[in-house]
Amino acid sequence: MTSPSGSTPTEAQAFLDAHPEIEAFDIVLTDANGVGRGKIVRRHELKGIFEGGRHMPISILGLDITGEDVHETGLIWTTGDGDLRAWPIPGTLVPLYGTNPPRGQLLMAMHHLDGQPMSSDPRLALARQVEILAAKGLYPAGAFELEFFLLANERDAEGKVQPARAVLDGRVSGKTEVYSVDHLHGMEPLFSDIYAAAKAQGIPAETVISEYAPGQYELTLNYRKDVMRAADDLVMLKRLVRAQARRHGVTACFMAKPIEKYAGSGMHFHVSLLDKAGRNVFAEAGGESWSLPLLRGLGGLIQTMAESMLVFAPHANSWRRFVSQSYAPVAPTWGVNNRSVALRIPAGDAKNRRIEHRPSGVDANPYLIAATVLAGIVKGLDEGLDPGPETTGNGYEAAVTRTTMPVDWRAAIEAARASSFLKGALGEDLHRTFVAIKQAEYLRVARTVSELDYHLYLHEV
């Protein structure tokens, strides 16, 4: 049958002809948690996947973070755990740098056997929001930023994670080397391989900086006019950073808050809207302070932020990141050139005007982030929503009374469950799947007796 994703056997054959050395391929489907699940197939199987897709169990999309079934999703025994058909995502067939024997990688999207989109697939939820905007003559462009820690494989004397030694010379630094160029040199062999791997995969990885904690770094991605490809970039970049770090003997950590006394890691999403002529509708014209579409988009994002926080902070650890003055936003605020707000308008030329959406942790799913953000912008445009006054100065001290934000993971789950907006943004099936998975994970964490429990209570109560 014809591929519903638009992939063609010609793409597979051209890749095989260009890469006779590659022996196998990772075929990767991204689940609700952003975890890549799939198979490794042999070279001779690739063309058949482009010709007829590849059967995969529907339950792949109903797993929790540990890979356990979540029956409440309705994707396990309710369906008999039958097979659906995964199809290649065009443009994601790439070589994997440094593998031995050489392997490639292919991202997949899940469809029903008749070719209809499988509505619990996160990437297809984003595709639906892109289609909604296209019907309005608008086309989202964007890019993600990737913050992460490089950690030692061994824990410290107290059993806690610690920053990795420099892979160049083994030097260790316990300082916050924010924006230190010399500090980056110690990881130069690793970052050189990351850039080489990104180039091999066509990922526009750009600036690397030493971030606001020992062992923390940030990689930026170039802006894409196709927001779907921008999300693919982030999925692929996380996979290759983890793989290259492992080859250099360190651990790439994408937890939102791995070290309690330092800032956590975000996944900031920059987004703008283009019209049919390619003009940025967020760019202000002469004489106006801000464009009306920009303000209405901000209004939609502010109004929907509270009920969307489970998408932006999906795990128990995610909520440890929201600490005052940690460069993680704690309220639905907007401002200009201000990193203490949730929605930042970066300084710069008007033609590059965009919204930097800052609430999400690096542990979130970029497809769900983008889908939810675009749906919020659409709501703001359709309903003419006002974002309220700009926040200036310290956004952490700003009084916010218009929207009550969830205070913890459980409150975020309940807000998401009750949200008609989020149900529309993700689609009913993915909304049910995602909330059910988060509820199952919450119960797992809530019933776990931790070492902290023993420290606080064993001999005291």
Short mmCIF file of C-alpha atoms in Angstrom, two decimals:
data_model
loop_
_atom_site.label_atom_id
_atom_site.label_comp_id
_atom_site.label_asym_id
_atom_site.label_seq_id
_atom_site.Cartn_x
_atom_site.Cartn_y
_atom_site.Cartn_z
CA MET A 1 0.00 0.00 0.00
CA THR A 2 1.04 3.62 -0.43
CA SER A 3 2.77 4.97 2.65
CA PRO A 4 0.44 7.34 4.58
CA SER A 5 3.52 9.18 5.89
CA GLY A 6 4.69 10.13 2.39
CA SER A 7 7.79 7.92 2.50
CA THR A 8 8.86 6.12 -0.66
CA PRO A 9 11.06 3.09 -1.46
CA THR A 10 13.15 5.43 -3.61
CA GLU A 11 14.44 7.12 -0.44
CA ALA A 12 15.48 3.76 1.01
CA GLN A 13 17.23 2.62 -2.16
CA ALA A 14 19.10 5.88 -2.55
CA PHE A 15 20.31 5.61 1.05
CA LEU A 16 21.40 2.01 0.63
CA ASP A 17 23.29 2.90 -2.55
CA ALA A 18 25.04 5.79 -0.80
CA HIS A 19 25.91 3.75 2.32
CA PRO A 20 26.99 0.23 1.33
CA GLU A 21 28.82 -0.11 4.65
CA ILE A 22 25.70 0.04 6.85
CA GLU A 23 24.60 -3.37 8.08
CA ALA A 24 21.59 -2.65 10.29
CA PHE A 25 19.11 0.05 11.30
CA ASP A 26 17.47 1.24 14.51
CA ILE A 27 13.80 1.82 13.71
CA VAL A 28 12.45 4.13 16.41
CA LEU A 29 8.91 5.03 17.45
CA THR A 30 8.56 7.81 20.05
CA ASP A 31 6.09 7.08 22.85
CA ALA A 32 4.16 9.49 25.08
CA ASN A 33 7.15 9.90 27.42
CA GLY A 34 9.46 10.70 24.51
CA VAL A 35 11.17 7.31 24.87
CA GLY A 36 12.34 5.75 21.61
CA ARG A 37 10.99 2.21 21.26
CA GLY A 38 11.38 -0.13 18.33
CA LYS A 39 13.73 -2.70 16.82
CA ILE A 40 17.07 -3.18 15.13
CA VAL A 41 16.57 -4.59 11.64
CA ARG A 42 19.04 -5.93 9.12
CA ARG A 43 20.03 -4.09 5.96
CA HIS A 44 17.99 -6.31 3.65
CA GLU A 45 14.79 -5.49 5.62
CA LEU A 46 14.92 -1.73 5.09
CA LYS A 47 13.35 -1.45 1.66
CA GLY A 48 10.44 -3.65 2.69
CA ILE A 49 9.69 -1.27 5.56
CA PHE A 50 9.38 1.58 3.07
CA GLU A 51 7.23 -0.56 0.78
CA GLY A 52 4.79 -1.91 3.36
CA GLY A 53 5.54 -0.46 6.78
CA ARG A 54 6.42 -2.62 9.77
CA HIS A 55 3.98 -4.28 12.13
CA MET A 56 4.42 -3.22 15.76
CA PRO A 57 2.19 -3.91 18.79
CA ILE A 58 -0.23 -1.15 19.71
CA SER A 59 0.88 -1.53 23.34
CA ILE A 60 4.16 0.30 22.55
CA LEU A 61 2.19 3.54 22.88
CA GLY A 62 0.67 2.50 26.23
CA LEU A 63 3.85 1.98 28.26
CA ASP A 64 5.02 3.90 31.31
CA ILE A 65 8.53 5.29 31.76
CA THR A 66 9.82 1.86 32.86
CA GLY A 67 8.32 0.05 29.87
CA GLU A 68 5.49 -1.53 31.86
CA ASP A 69 1.99 -1.82 30.40
CA VAL A 70 -0.58 0.72 31.57
CA HIS A 71 -3.88 -1.06 31.06
CA GLU A 72 -5.91 2.09 31.72
CA THR A 73 -4.74 3.51 28.39
CA GLY A 74 -7.02 1.06 26.60
CA LEU A 75 -4.10 0.09 24.36
CA ILE A 76 -3.20 -3.26 25.92
CA TRP A 77 -5.64 -6.14 26.39
CA THR A 78 -8.71 -4.05 25.51
CA THR A 79 -7.46 -4.29 21.94
CA GLY A 80 -5.93 -7.76 22.33
CA ASP A 81 -2.53 -6.05 21.99
CA GLY A 82 -2.84 -6.35 18.24
CA ASP A 83 -0.37 -5.11 15.69
CA LEU A 84 -0.64 -1.79 13.94
CA ARG A 85 1.64 -0.61 11.16
CA ALA A 86 4.50 1.81 11.65
CA TRP A 87 5.65 3.79 8.62
CA PRO A 88 8.91 5.67 8.02
CA ILE A 89 9.03 9.42 8.60
CA PRO A 90 10.48 10.95 5.43
CA GLY A 91 13.88 12.56 5.87
CA THR A 92 14.79 10.71 9.08
CA LEU A 93 16.76 7.84 7.51
CA VAL A 94 20.30 8.67 8.62
CA PRO A 95 23.63 7.04 9.48
CA LEU A 96 24.62 6.60 13.13
CA TYR A 97 28.06 8.09 13.61
CA GLY A 98 30.71 5.94 15.24
CA THR A 99 28.82 2.64 15.34
CA ASN A 100 30.72 -0.60 14.76
CA PRO A 101 29.54 -2.36 12.71
CA PRO A 102 27.96 0.65 11.00
CA ARG A 103 24.24 1.18 11.65
CA GLY A 104 21.61 3.65 10.54
CA GLN A 105 18.48 5.07 12.16
CA LEU A 106 14.92 5.62 10.99
CA LEU A 107 12.11 7.37 12.87
CA MET A 108 8.66 5.84 12.53
CA ALA A 109 5.05 6.91 13.10
CA MET A 110 2.18 4.55 13.95
CA HIS A 111 -0.86 4.08 11.73
CA HIS A 112 -3.81 1.73 11.67
CA LEU A 113 -3.68 -1.16 9.23
CA ASP A 114 -5.79 0.79 6.74
CA GLY A 115 -3.33 3.72 6.82
CA GLN A 116 -5.32 6.04 9.09
CA PRO A 117 -3.23 7.90 11.71
CA MET A 118 -3.01 6.18 15.10
CA SER A 119 -4.33 8.90 17.36
CA SER A 120 -2.18 7.98 20.40
CA ASP A 121 1.04 8.63 18.46
CA PRO A 122 2.55 11.90 19.80
CA ARG A 123 4.08 12.95 16.49
CA LEU A 124 0.75 12.61 14.71
CA ALA A 125 -0.87 14.83 17.38
CA LEU A 126 1.59 17.55 16.40
CA ALA A 127 0.82 16.94 12.72
CA ARG A 128 -2.87 17.56 13.43
CA GLN A 129 -2.14 20.95 15.01
CA VAL A 130 0.02 21.89 12.03
CA GLU A 131 -2.91 21.00 9.75
CA ILE A 132 -5.28 23.17 11.81
CA LEU A 133 -2.96 26.15 11.37
CA ALA A 134 -2.46 25.41 7.65
CA ALA A 135 -6.24 25.65 7.19
CA LYS A 136 -5.92 29.22 8.51
CA GLY A 137 -3.08 30.00 6.10
CA LEU A 138 -0.47 29.87 8.88
CA TYR A 139 2.67 27.73 9.08
CA PRO A 140 4.58 27.28 12.36
CA ALA A 141 8.36 27.57 12.43
CA GLY A 142 10.54 26.88 15.41
CA ALA A 143 13.49 25.37 17.21
CA PHE A 144 14.24 23.74 20.55
CA GLU A 145 17.11 24.27 22.94
CA LEU A 146 18.63 21.22 24.64
CA GLU A 147 20.00 21.54 28.18
CA PHE A 148 21.57 18.49 29.82
CA PHE A 149 24.15 17.28 32.30
CA LEU A 150 27.24 15.21 31.64
CA LEU A 151 27.66 13.00 34.69
CA ALA A 152 30.23 10.49 35.88
CA ASN A 153 29.16 6.88 35.60
CA GLU A 154 30.07 6.43 39.28
CA ARG A 155 28.23 8.00 42.22
CA ASP A 156 30.01 10.05 44.92
CA ALA A 157 30.65 8.87 48.49
CA GLU A 158 27.08 9.76 49.47
CA GLY A 159 25.61 7.80 46.58
CA LYS A 160 24.65 10.92 44.60
CA VAL A 161 25.37 11.72 40.98
CA GLN A 162 28.35 13.93 40.24
CA PRO A 163 29.60 15.91 37.22
CA ALA A 164 31.76 13.99 34.77
CA ARG A 165 35.48 14.54 34.61
CA ALA A 166 36.72 16.24 31.45
CA VAL A 167 37.07 13.56 28.79
CA LEU A 168 40.19 15.33 27.45
CA ASP A 169 42.39 15.12 30.55
CA GLY A 170 40.30 13.84 33.46
CA ARG A 171 40.12 17.22 35.17
CA VAL A 172 37.18 17.67 37.53
CA SER A 173 35.48 20.95 38.40
CA GLY A 174 32.90 21.43 41.12
CA LYS A 175 32.24 25.04 40.17
CA THR A 176 29.43 26.61 38.20
CA GLU A 177 31.41 27.34 35.05
CA VAL A 178 28.61 29.26 33.36
CA TYR A 179 29.61 30.51 29.90
CA SER A 180 33.24 29.44 30.48
CA VAL A 181 34.80 28.73 27.10
CA ASP A 182 37.93 27.18 28.64
CA HIS A 183 35.76 24.75 30.59
CA LEU A 184 34.22 23.56 27.32
CA HIS A 185 37.66 22.59 26.04
CA GLY A 186 37.79 19.69 28.49
CA MET A 187 34.82 18.11 26.70
CA GLU A 188 36.08 19.00 23.23
CA PRO A 189 36.53 15.39 22.01
CA LEU A 190 32.95 14.56 22.99
CA PHE A 191 31.43 17.69 21.50
CA SER A 192 33.43 17.19 18.30
CA ASP A 193 31.84 13.76 17.94
CA ILE A 194 28.40 15.18 18.75
CA TYR A 195 28.79 17.77 15.98
CA ALA A 196 30.06 15.11 13.56
CA ALA A 197 27.11 12.87 14.39
CA ALA A 198 24.67 15.77 13.98
CA LYS A 199 26.18 16.66 10.61
CA ALA A 200 25.84 13.05 9.45
CA GLN A 201 22.14 13.16 10.38
CA GLY A 202 21.41 16.60 8.92
CA ILE A 203 20.66 18.06 12.36
CA PRO A 204 21.46 21.81 12.52
CA ALA A 205 23.25 21.72 15.89
CA GLU A 206 24.85 25.08 16.57
CA THR A 207 26.12 26.80 19.71
CA VAL A 208 27.28 24.90 22.78
CA ILE A 209 27.65 26.65 26.13
CA SER A 210 28.58 25.70 29.67
CA GLU A 211 25.35 26.25 31.60
CA TYR A 212 24.38 27.33 35.11
CA ALA A 213 25.55 24.27 37.08
CA PRO A 214 28.63 22.04 37.27
CA GLY A 215 28.44 19.53 34.43
CA GLN A 216 25.52 21.28 32.72
CA TYR A 217 25.59 22.23 29.02
CA GLU A 218 23.29 23.57 26.35
CA LEU A 219 23.13 22.88 22.62
CA THR A 220 21.04 25.08 20.37
CA LEU A 221 19.41 24.11 17.09
CA ASN A 222 18.95 26.29 14.05
CA TYR A 223 15.44 27.54 13.33
CA ARG A 224 13.30 25.38 11.03
CA LYS A 225 10.44 26.64 8.89
CA ASP A 226 8.93 23.17 9.39
CA VAL A 227 8.07 22.72 13.07
CA MET A 228 7.62 18.98 12.58
CA ARG A 229 11.24 18.72 11.55
CA ALA A 230 12.26 20.93 14.47
CA ALA A 231 10.73 18.38 16.86
CA ASP A 232 12.40 15.52 14.95
CA ASP A 233 15.71 17.37 15.35
CA LEU A 234 15.35 17.38 19.13
CA VAL A 235 14.39 13.69 19.32
CA MET A 236 17.35 12.73 17.16
CA LEU A 237 19.76 15.07 18.96
CA LYS A 238 18.96 13.60 22.37
CA ARG A 239 19.60 10.10 21.05
CA LEU A 240 22.95 10.97 19.53
CA VAL A 241 24.13 13.01 22.56
CA ARG A 242 23.37 10.03 24.81
CA ALA A 243 25.16 7.63 22.46
CA GLN A 244 28.27 9.77 22.00
CA ALA A 245 28.53 10.46 25.75
CA ARG A 246 28.39 6.74 26.42
CA ARG A 247 31.21 6.13 23.95
CA HIS A 248 33.33 8.67 25.84
CA GLY A 249 32.69 7.00 29.19
CA VAL A 250 30.24 9.51 30.67
CA THR A 251 26.47 9.70 31.10
CA ALA A 252 24.29 12.27 29.31
CA CYS A 253 21.48 13.03 31.76
CA PHE A 254 18.14 14.44 30.60
CA MET A 255 16.44 14.53 33.99
CA ALA A 256 14.88 17.93 34.68
CA LYS A 257 16.60 18.22 38.09
CA PRO A 258 19.40 15.70 38.67
CA ILE A 259 21.34 17.68 41.31
CA GLU A 260 19.30 19.22 44.11
CA LYS A 261 21.39 22.32 44.82
CA TYR A 262 21.77 23.47 41.22
CA ALA A 263 19.49 24.66 38.43
CA GLY A 264 17.61 22.08 36.40
CA SER A 265 17.57 21.56 32.64
CA GLY A 266 14.94 23.03 30.34
CA MET A 267 13.78 22.45 26.79
CA HIS A 268 12.92 25.96 25.62
CA PHE A 269 10.78 26.06 22.49
CA HIS A 270 11.05 29.04 20.12
CA VAL A 271 8.05 29.43 17.83
CA SER A 272 6.69 31.85 15.25
CA LEU A 273 4.01 31.73 12.55
CA LEU A 274 4.53 32.37 8.85
CA ASP A 275 1.85 33.32 6.35
CA LYS A 276 1.56 31.87 2.83
CA ALA A 277 4.09 34.38 1.55
CA GLY A 278 6.60 33.35 4.23
CA ARG A 279 6.18 36.52 6.29
CA ASN A 280 6.41 36.27 10.07
CA VAL A 281 2.99 37.33 11.39
CA PHE A 282 4.48 37.86 14.87
CA ALA A 283 6.67 40.66 13.51
CA GLU A 284 5.36 44.11 14.36
CA ALA A 285 4.77 46.69 11.65
CA GLY A 286 6.02 50.24 11.86
CA GLY A 287 4.28 52.22 14.56
CA GLU A 288 2.96 49.32 16.65
CA SER A 289 4.58 48.03 19.82
CA TRP A 290 3.70 44.39 19.19
CA SER A 291 1.73 42.63 16.50
CA LEU A 292 -1.82 41.57 17.36
CA PRO A 293 -1.17 37.89 16.44
CA LEU A 294 1.80 37.85 18.82
CA LEU A 295 -0.23 39.29 21.70
CA ARG A 296 -3.17 36.98 21.08
CA GLY A 297 -0.84 33.98 20.85
CA LEU A 298 0.64 34.97 24.20
CA GLY A 299 -2.87 35.34 25.60
CA GLY A 300 -3.76 31.80 24.57
CA LEU A 301 -0.58 30.35 26.04
CA ILE A 302 -1.10 32.18 29.34
CA GLN A 303 -4.73 31.11 29.66
CA THR A 304 -3.94 27.42 28.94
CA MET A 305 -0.61 27.07 30.77
CA ALA A 306 -1.95 25.76 34.07
CA GLU A 307 -3.94 22.91 32.54
CA SER A 308 -1.03 22.07 30.21
CA MET A 309 1.70 21.77 32.83
CA LEU A 310 1.61 17.97 32.83
CA VAL A 311 2.89 18.08 29.23
CA PHE A 312 5.66 20.52 30.16
CA ALA A 313 6.58 18.81 33.46
CA PRO A 314 5.53 15.18 33.03
CA HIS A 315 7.51 13.39 35.77
CA ALA A 316 7.92 13.51 39.55
CA ASN A 317 11.44 14.88 39.13
CA SER A 318 10.17 17.60 36.74
CA TRP A 319 8.60 19.48 39.63
CA ARG A 320 11.87 19.81 41.53
CA ARG A 321 13.00 22.20 38.80
CA PHE A 322 10.45 24.89 39.67
CA VAL A 323 12.34 26.73 42.37
CA SER A 324 12.47 30.52 42.59
CA GLN A 325 15.41 32.18 40.82
CA SER A 326 16.49 28.90 39.19
CA TYR A 327 15.77 30.16 35.64
CA ALA A 328 12.67 27.94 35.54
CA PRO A 329 9.39 29.90 35.31
CA VAL A 330 6.91 29.51 38.13
CA ALA A 331 3.98 31.59 36.84
CA PRO A 332 2.13 32.25 33.52
CA THR A 333 3.91 35.52 32.75
CA TRP A 334 5.33 37.13 29.65
CA GLY A 335 8.04 39.69 29.14
CA VAL A 336 10.65 41.06 26.78
CA ASN A 337 14.28 39.98 27.03
CA ASN A 338 13.54 38.62 30.51
CA ARG A 339 14.54 35.12 31.63
CA SER A 340 12.40 35.14 34.78
CA VAL A 341 9.14 34.81 32.81
CA ALA A 342 7.45 31.79 31.26
CA LEU A 343 6.96 33.36 27.83
CA ARG A 344 9.89 35.45 26.69
CA ILE A 345 10.07 37.70 23.65
CA PRO A 346 13.79 37.64 22.81
CA ALA A 347 15.51 40.85 21.83
CA GLY A 348 16.40 41.21 18.17
CA ASP A 349 15.24 42.19 14.73
CA ALA A 350 11.46 42.33 14.25
CA LYS A 351 11.62 39.94 11.28
CA ASN A 352 12.84 37.26 13.71
CA ARG A 353 10.12 37.95 16.27
CA ARG A 354 9.13 34.81 18.16
CA ILE A 355 7.86 33.45 21.46
CA GLU A 356 10.32 31.54 23.62
CA HIS A 357 8.25 29.08 25.62
CA ARG A 358 10.28 28.32 28.77
CA PRO A 359 8.26 26.08 31.16
CA SER A 360 9.21 22.69 29.69
CA GLY A 361 11.89 20.52 31.20
CA VAL A 362 14.32 18.57 29.05
CA ASP A 363 12.52 15.40 30.20
CA ALA A 364 9.36 16.34 28.27
CA ASN A 365 8.26 15.04 24.86
CA PRO A 366 8.99 17.67 22.16
CA TYR A 367 6.09 16.51 19.97
CA LEU A 368 3.63 17.03 22.84
CA ILE A 369 5.21 20.37 23.80
CA ALA A 370 4.89 21.69 20.26
CA ALA A 371 1.34 20.35 19.80
CA THR A 372 0.17 21.92 23.06
CA VAL A 373 1.91 25.25 22.42
CA LEU A 374 0.46 25.52 18.91
CA ALA A 375 -3.02 24.68 20.22
CA GLY A 376 -2.65 27.42 22.83
CA ILE A 377 -1.64 29.92 20.17
CA VAL A 378 -4.62 28.90 18.00
CA LYS A 379 -6.96 29.41 20.96
CA GLY A 380 -5.52 32.87 21.53
CA LEU A 381 -5.93 33.80 17.86
CA ASP A 382 -9.46 32.40 17.57
CA GLU A 383 -10.73 33.99 20.79
CA GLY A 384 -8.76 37.25 20.64
CA LEU A 385 -7.22 36.67 24.06
CA ASP A 386 -5.30 39.41 25.85
CA PRO A 387 -2.07 38.39 27.62
CA GLY A 388 -2.33 41.17 30.17
CA PRO A 389 0.51 43.52 31.07
CA GLU A 390 4.12 42.67 30.38
CA THR A 391 6.15 41.51 33.38
CA THR A 392 9.24 43.63 33.96
CA GLY A 393 12.04 43.11 36.42
CA ASN A 394 12.03 39.98 38.57
CA GLY A 395 9.26 37.75 37.27
CA TYR A 396 9.62 35.45 40.28
CA GLU A 397 8.24 38.21 42.45
CA ALA A 398 5.38 39.12 40.10
CA ALA A 399 1.92 38.71 41.62
CA VAL A 400 -0.13 36.42 39.39
CA THR A 401 -3.82 36.20 40.15
CA ARG A 402 -5.40 35.41 36.78
CA THR A 403 -4.42 31.75 36.66
CA THR A 404 -3.78 29.25 39.44
CA MET A 405 -0.87 27.02 38.54
CA PRO A 406 -0.62 23.42 39.77
CA VAL A 407 1.64 23.22 42.79
CA ASP A 408 2.88 19.67 42.23
CA TRP A 409 2.76 16.64 39.95
CA ARG A 410 -0.51 15.29 41.35
CA ALA A 411 -2.26 18.64 40.87
CA ALA A 412 -0.94 18.78 37.30
CA ILE A 413 -2.34 15.32 36.57
CA GLU A 414 -5.76 16.33 37.88
CA ALA A 415 -5.69 19.61 35.92
CA ALA A 416 -4.77 17.76 32.74
CA ARG A 417 -7.45 15.12 33.28
CA ALA A 418 -10.17 17.79 33.61
CA SER A 419 -8.91 19.96 30.72
CA SER A 420 -11.10 20.16 27.63
CA PHE A 421 -8.39 22.29 26.05
CA LEU A 422 -5.72 19.60 26.47
CA LYS A 423 -8.13 16.95 25.22
CA GLY A 424 -8.52 19.00 22.05
CA ALA A 425 -4.82 19.79 21.76
CA LEU A 426 -3.69 16.16 21.98
CA GLY A 427 -6.84 14.46 20.72
CA GLU A 428 -9.12 12.37 22.93
CA ASP A 429 -7.19 9.11 22.53
CA LEU A 430 -3.74 10.55 23.26
CA HIS A 431 -5.16 12.62 26.11
CA ARG A 432 -6.57 9.46 27.71
CA THR A 433 -3.33 7.56 27.07
CA PHE A 434 -1.06 10.28 28.42
CA VAL A 435 -3.06 10.99 31.58
CA ALA A 436 -3.43 7.27 32.33
CA ILE A 437 0.33 6.75 31.99
CA LYS A 438 1.07 9.70 34.26
CA GLN A 439 -1.44 8.49 36.86
CA ALA A 440 0.16 5.03 36.87
CA GLU A 441 3.61 6.56 37.28
CA TYR A 442 2.40 8.82 40.08
CA LEU A 443 1.01 5.84 42.00
CA ARG A 444 4.32 4.00 41.56
CA VAL A 445 6.23 6.93 43.04
CA ALA A 446 3.66 7.65 45.78
CA ARG A 447 3.81 4.13 47.20
CA THR A 448 7.61 3.93 47.15
CA VAL A 449 9.30 4.20 50.56
CA SER A 450 12.49 6.16 49.94
CA GLU A 451 15.74 6.49 51.85
CA LEU A 452 14.60 9.99 52.82
CA ASP A 453 11.57 8.50 54.57
CA TYR A 454 13.85 6.39 56.75
CA HIS A 455 16.17 9.34 57.41
CA LEU A 456 13.31 11.58 58.53
CA TYR A 457 11.02 9.17 60.35
CA LEU A 458 12.61 5.81 61.25
CA HIS A 459 13.74 6.80 64.75
CA GLU A 460 11.60 9.90 65.24
CA VAL A 461 7.91 8.99 65.06
#
